[in-house]
Coordinates of C-alpha atoms in Angstrom, one line a residue:
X1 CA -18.3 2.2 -24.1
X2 CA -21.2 1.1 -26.1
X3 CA -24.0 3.6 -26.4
X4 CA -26.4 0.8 -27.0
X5 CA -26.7 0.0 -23.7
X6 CA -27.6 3.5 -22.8
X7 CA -31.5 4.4 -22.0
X8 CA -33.3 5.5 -25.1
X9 CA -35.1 8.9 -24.1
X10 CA -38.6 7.5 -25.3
X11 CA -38.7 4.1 -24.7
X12 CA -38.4 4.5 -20.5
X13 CA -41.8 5.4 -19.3
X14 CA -42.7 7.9 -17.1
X15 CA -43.3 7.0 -13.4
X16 CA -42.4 8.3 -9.6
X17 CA -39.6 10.0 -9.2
X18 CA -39.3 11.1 -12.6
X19 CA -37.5 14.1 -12.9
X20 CA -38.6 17.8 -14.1
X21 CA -37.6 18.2 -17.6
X22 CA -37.7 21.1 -19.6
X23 CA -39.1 20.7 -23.2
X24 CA -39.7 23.7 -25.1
X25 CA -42.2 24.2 -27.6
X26 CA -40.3 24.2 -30.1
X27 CA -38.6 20.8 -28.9
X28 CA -41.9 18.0 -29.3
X29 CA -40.9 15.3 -28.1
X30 CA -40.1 12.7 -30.9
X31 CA -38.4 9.1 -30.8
X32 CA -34.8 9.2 -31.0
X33 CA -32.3 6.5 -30.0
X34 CA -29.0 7.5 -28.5
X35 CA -27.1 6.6 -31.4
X36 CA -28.6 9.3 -33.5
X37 CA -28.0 11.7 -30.3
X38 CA -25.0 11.4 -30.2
X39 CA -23.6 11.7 -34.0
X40 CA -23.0 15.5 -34.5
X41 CA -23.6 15.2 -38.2
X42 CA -27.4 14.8 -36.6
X43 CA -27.3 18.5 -35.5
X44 CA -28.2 21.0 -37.8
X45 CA -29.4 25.1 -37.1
X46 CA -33.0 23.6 -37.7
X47 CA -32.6 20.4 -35.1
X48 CA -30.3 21.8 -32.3
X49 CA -33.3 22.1 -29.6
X50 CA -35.3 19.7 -29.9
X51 CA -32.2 17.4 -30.7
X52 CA -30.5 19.1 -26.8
X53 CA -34.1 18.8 -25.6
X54 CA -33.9 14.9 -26.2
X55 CA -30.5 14.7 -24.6
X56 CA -31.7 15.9 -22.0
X57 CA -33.9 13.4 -21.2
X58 CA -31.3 10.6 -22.0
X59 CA -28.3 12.3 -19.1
X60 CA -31.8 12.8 -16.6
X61 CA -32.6 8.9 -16.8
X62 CA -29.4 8.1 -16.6
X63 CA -29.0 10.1 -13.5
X64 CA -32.2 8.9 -12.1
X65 CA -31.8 5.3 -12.5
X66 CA -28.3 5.1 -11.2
X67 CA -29.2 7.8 -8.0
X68 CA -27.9 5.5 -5.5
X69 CA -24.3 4.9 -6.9
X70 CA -21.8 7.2 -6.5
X71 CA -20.0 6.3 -10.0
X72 CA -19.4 9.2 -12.4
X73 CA -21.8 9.5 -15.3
X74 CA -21.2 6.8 -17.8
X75 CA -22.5 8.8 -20.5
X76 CA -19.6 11.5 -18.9
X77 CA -17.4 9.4 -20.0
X78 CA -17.9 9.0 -23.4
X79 CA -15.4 11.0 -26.0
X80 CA -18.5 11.5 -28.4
X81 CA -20.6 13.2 -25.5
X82 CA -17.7 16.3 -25.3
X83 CA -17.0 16.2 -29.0
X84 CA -20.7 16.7 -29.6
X85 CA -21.6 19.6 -26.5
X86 CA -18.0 21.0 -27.9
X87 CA -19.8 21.7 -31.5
X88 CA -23.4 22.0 -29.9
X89 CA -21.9 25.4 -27.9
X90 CA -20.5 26.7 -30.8
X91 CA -23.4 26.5 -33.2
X92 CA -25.8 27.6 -30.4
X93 CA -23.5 30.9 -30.0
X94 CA -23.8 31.6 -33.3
X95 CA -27.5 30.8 -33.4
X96 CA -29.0 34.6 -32.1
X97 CA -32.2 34.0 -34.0
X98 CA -33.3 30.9 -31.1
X99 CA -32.1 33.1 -28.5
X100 CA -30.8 31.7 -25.6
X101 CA -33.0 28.3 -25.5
X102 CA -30.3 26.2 -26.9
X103 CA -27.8 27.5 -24.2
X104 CA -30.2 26.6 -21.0
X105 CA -30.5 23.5 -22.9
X106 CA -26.8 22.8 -22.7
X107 CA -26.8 24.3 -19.1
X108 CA -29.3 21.8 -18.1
X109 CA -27.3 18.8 -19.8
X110 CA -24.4 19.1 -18.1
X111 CA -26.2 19.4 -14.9
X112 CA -27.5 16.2 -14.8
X113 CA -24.1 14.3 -15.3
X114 CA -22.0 13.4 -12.3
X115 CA -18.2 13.8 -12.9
X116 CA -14.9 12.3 -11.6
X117 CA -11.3 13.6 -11.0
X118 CA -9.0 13.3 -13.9
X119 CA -9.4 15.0 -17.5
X120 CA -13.3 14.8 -18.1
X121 CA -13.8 16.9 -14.9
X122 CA -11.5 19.4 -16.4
X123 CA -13.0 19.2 -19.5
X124 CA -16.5 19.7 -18.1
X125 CA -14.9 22.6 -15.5
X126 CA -13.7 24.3 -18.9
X127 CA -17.2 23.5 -20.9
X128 CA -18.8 24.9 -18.1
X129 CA -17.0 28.0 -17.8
X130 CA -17.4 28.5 -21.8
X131 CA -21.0 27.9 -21.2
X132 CA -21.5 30.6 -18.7
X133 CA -19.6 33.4 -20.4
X134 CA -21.8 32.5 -23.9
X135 CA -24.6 33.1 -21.2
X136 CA -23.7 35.8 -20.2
X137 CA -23.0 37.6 -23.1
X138 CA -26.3 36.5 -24.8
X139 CA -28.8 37.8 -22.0
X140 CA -26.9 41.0 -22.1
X141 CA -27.5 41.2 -26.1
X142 CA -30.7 40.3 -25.6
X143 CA -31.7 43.0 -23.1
X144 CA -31.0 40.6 -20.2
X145 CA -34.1 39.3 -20.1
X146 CA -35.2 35.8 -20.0
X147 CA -38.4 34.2 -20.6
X148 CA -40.2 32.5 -17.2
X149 CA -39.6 29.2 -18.2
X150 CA -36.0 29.9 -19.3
X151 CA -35.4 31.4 -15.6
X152 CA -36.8 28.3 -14.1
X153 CA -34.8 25.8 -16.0
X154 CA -31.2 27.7 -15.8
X155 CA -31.9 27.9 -12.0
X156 CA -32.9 24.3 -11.7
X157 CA -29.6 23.5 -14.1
X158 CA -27.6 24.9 -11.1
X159 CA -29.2 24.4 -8.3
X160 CA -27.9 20.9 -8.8
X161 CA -24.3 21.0 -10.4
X162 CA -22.1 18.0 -9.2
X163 CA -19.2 19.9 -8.4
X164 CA -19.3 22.6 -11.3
X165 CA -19.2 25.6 -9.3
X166 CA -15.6 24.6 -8.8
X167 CA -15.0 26.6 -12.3
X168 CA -16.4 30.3 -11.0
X169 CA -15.3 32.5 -8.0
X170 CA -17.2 31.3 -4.9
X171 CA -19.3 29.5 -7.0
X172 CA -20.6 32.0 -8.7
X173 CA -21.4 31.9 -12.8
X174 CA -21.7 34.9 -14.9
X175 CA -25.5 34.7 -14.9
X176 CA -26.2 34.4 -11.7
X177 CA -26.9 38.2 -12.2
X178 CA -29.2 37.8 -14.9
X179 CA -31.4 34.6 -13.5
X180 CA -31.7 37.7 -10.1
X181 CA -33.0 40.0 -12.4
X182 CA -34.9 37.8 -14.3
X183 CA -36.8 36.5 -11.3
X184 CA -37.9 40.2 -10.9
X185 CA -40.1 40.1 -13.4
X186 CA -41.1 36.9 -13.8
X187 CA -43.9 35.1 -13.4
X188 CA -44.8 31.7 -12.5
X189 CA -47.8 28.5 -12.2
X190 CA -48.6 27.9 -8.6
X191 CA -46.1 24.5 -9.6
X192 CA -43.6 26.6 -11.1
X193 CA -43.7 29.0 -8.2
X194 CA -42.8 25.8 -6.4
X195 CA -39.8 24.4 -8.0
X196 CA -38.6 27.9 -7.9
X197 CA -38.8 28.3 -4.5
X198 CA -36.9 24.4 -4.3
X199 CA -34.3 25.6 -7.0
X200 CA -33.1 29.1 -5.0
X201 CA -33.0 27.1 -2.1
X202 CA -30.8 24.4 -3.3
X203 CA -28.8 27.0 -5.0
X204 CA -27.8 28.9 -1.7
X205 CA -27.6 25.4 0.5
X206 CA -25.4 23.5 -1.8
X207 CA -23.7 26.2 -5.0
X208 CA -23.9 29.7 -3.6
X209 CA -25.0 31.0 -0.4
X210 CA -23.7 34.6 -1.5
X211 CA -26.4 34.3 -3.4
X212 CA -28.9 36.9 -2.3
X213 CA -32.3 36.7 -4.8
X214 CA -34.6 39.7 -3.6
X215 CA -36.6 38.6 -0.1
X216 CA -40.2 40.2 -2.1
X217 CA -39.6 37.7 -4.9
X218 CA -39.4 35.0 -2.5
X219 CA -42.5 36.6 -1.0
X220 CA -44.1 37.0 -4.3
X221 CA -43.7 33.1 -5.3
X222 CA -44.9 32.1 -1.5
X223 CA -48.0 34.1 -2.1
X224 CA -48.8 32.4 -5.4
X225 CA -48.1 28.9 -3.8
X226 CA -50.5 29.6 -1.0
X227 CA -53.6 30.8 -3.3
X228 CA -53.2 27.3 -5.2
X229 CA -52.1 25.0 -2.4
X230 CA -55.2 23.0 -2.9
X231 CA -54.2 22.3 -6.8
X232 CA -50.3 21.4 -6.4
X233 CA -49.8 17.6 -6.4
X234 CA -48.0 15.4 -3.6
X235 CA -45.3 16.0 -4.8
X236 CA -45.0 19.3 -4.9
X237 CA -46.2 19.6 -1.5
X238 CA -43.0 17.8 -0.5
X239 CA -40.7 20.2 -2.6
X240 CA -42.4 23.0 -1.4
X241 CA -42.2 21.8 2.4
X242 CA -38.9 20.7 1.9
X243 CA -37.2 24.3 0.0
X244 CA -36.9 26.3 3.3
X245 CA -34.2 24.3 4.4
X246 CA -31.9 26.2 2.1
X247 CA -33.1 29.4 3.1
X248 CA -32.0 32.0 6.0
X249 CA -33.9 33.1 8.3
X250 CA -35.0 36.0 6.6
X251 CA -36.3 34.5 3.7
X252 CA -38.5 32.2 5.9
X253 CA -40.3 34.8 7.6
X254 CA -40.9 35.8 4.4
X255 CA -43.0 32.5 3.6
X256 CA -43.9 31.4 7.0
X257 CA -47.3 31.6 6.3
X258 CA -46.8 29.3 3.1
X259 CA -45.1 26.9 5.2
X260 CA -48.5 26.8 7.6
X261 CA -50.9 26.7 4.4
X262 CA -48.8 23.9 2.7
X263 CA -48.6 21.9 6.1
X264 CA -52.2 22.5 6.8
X265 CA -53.0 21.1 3.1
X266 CA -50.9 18.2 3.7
X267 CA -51.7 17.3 6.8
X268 CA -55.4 17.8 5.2
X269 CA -54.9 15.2 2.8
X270 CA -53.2 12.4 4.7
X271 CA -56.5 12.2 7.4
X272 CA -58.6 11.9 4.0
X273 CA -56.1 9.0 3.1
X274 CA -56.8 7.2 6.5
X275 CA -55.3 4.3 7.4
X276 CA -53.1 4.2 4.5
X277 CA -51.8 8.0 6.0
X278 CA -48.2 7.0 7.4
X279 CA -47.4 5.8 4.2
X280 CA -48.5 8.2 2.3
X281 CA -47.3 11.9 0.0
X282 CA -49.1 13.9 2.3
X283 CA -47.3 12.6 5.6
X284 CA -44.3 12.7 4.3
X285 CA -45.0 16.2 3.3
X286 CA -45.8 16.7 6.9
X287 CA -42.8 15.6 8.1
X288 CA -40.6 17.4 5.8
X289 CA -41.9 20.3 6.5
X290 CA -42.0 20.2 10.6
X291 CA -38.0 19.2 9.9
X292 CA -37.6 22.5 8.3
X293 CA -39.5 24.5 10.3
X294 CA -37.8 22.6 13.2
X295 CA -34.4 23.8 11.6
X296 CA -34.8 27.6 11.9
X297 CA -36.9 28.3 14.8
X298 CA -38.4 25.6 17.1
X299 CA -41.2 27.6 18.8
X300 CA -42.2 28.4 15.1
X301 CA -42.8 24.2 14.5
X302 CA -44.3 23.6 17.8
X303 CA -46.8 25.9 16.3
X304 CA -47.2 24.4 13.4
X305 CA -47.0 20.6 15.0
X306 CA -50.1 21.5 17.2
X307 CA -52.1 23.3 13.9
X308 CA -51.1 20.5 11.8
X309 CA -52.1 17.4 14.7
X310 CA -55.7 19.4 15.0
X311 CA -55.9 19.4 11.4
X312 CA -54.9 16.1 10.6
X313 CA -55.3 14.3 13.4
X314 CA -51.1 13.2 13.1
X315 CA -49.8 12.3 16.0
X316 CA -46.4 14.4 15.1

């Protein structure tokens, strides 16, 4: 395949829909065209993040602009994608002094890319289970601690693995442990807090539902949601609304109040928008949220369908 005719990372503008990338600081963004990604003799100890940052971006758009086909990755299919993310793991295992940046980086590449049967999945089940381990050994050198933003993207990486948690045990990678702890601690923007929330959900609904993060870090993220529900953009209002779905029950308790503050702010904004309302963020934030509610407990969202209709004025 011609890697001309693959997006360049800079060139595609930002717009709706775009999705959440994660660009360290020590990654600016600079123009690169895919060409240049993709020749290894490009990568040096000194350009490996920002070079993994921009690749990135190129597997996100691709994924983006082709979400409603159902065709493996094209860029998953190229032989200089593995030969590349082959030498990429290795120098970024023997690179201790960047920490474990350039190995979320990788996690997050290989997230994006949808796979099909034959040898590339098996590559990419073996890559990924290489991946993991060099993880997993690198939090534990490095006290097992991850910085916030670290946490946030390595859970976002799996929260949305195309059939990657074929390579571990129930699902389960070799972090997994480490992203728990590391939520512990952490602590997150009222957005953040938000994609978060999204991320563990996602994680239990569609990769691990063994997966158990503590029910007071869940409470913790809830509580700095609600305090900024007011600042967090359309869009996050639908995340937000839309994350309990892949919780249990327990966990929603935990941020039932959220739920009602998120719902309220929604339903809030979409009588300021008027007539335009139906079609707009907040609704849909409405209804995303009733769904979910809906879904665990349905006295709970007949609740919140009255709160919000006196609110809003929504006929819901």
């Amino acid at each position: 395949m011609n890697t001309r005719r693959l997006p360049n990372p800079i060139s595609l503008p930002e717009r709706a829909g775009m999705p959440q990338l994660w660009v360290p600081e020590e990654a600016p963004e600079e123009p690169q065209v895919v060409e240049d990604l993709m020749d290894p003799s490009s990568v040096s100890d000194s350009t490996l993040v920002p070079h993994l940052a921009a690749l990135e971006r190129v597997t996100a758009i691709e994924r983006m602009l082709c979400a409603s086909e159902q065709a493996p990755s094209a860029l998953s299919r190229l032989p200089a994608l593995r030969t590349l993310l082959d030498g990429c793991l290795d120098r970024a295992i023997g690179l201790q002094a960047q920490g474990v940046t350039p190995l979320v980086l990788l996690l997050r590449v290989v997230s994006w890319l949808r796979l099909d049967d034959g040898l590339r999945r098996d590559f990419y089940l073996d890559y990924t289970r290489r991946l993991a381990l060099a993880l997993h050994g690198a939090l534990g050198f490095f006290g097992g601690s991850l910085r916030p933003q670290e946490t946030l993207a390595a859970l976002e990486a799996w929260s949305r693995w195309d059939g990657l948690g074929a390579a571990f045990k129930r699902g389960r990678p070799e972090f997994a442990s480490s992203l728990q702890g590391a939520l512990r601690s952490a602590r997150f923007s009222p957005g953040e807090s938000v994609r978060v929330l999204a991320a563990i959900a996602a994680v239990r609904a569609e990769q691990c539902p063994t997966w158990a993060p503590c029910a007071t870090v869940v409470e913790r993220l809830g509580a700095t949601v609600t305090r900024a529900a007011a600042s967090l953009t359309d869009d996050e209002l639908v995340l937000g609304l839309g994350a309990p779905r892949g919780l249990s029950w327990p966990y929603y308790q935990c941020i039932a109040s959220v739920m009602r503050d998120l719902l309220l702010e929604a339903a809030r904004r979409a009588r300021l928008a008027g007539q335009a309302a139906a079609a707009s963020g907040p609704a849909a934030a409405v209804a995303v949220g009733l769904a979910a509610a809906e879904a665990f407990h349905r006295p709970t969202a007949e609740r919140l369908r009255q709160a919000v209709a006196v609110e809003g004025g929504l006929a819901v």
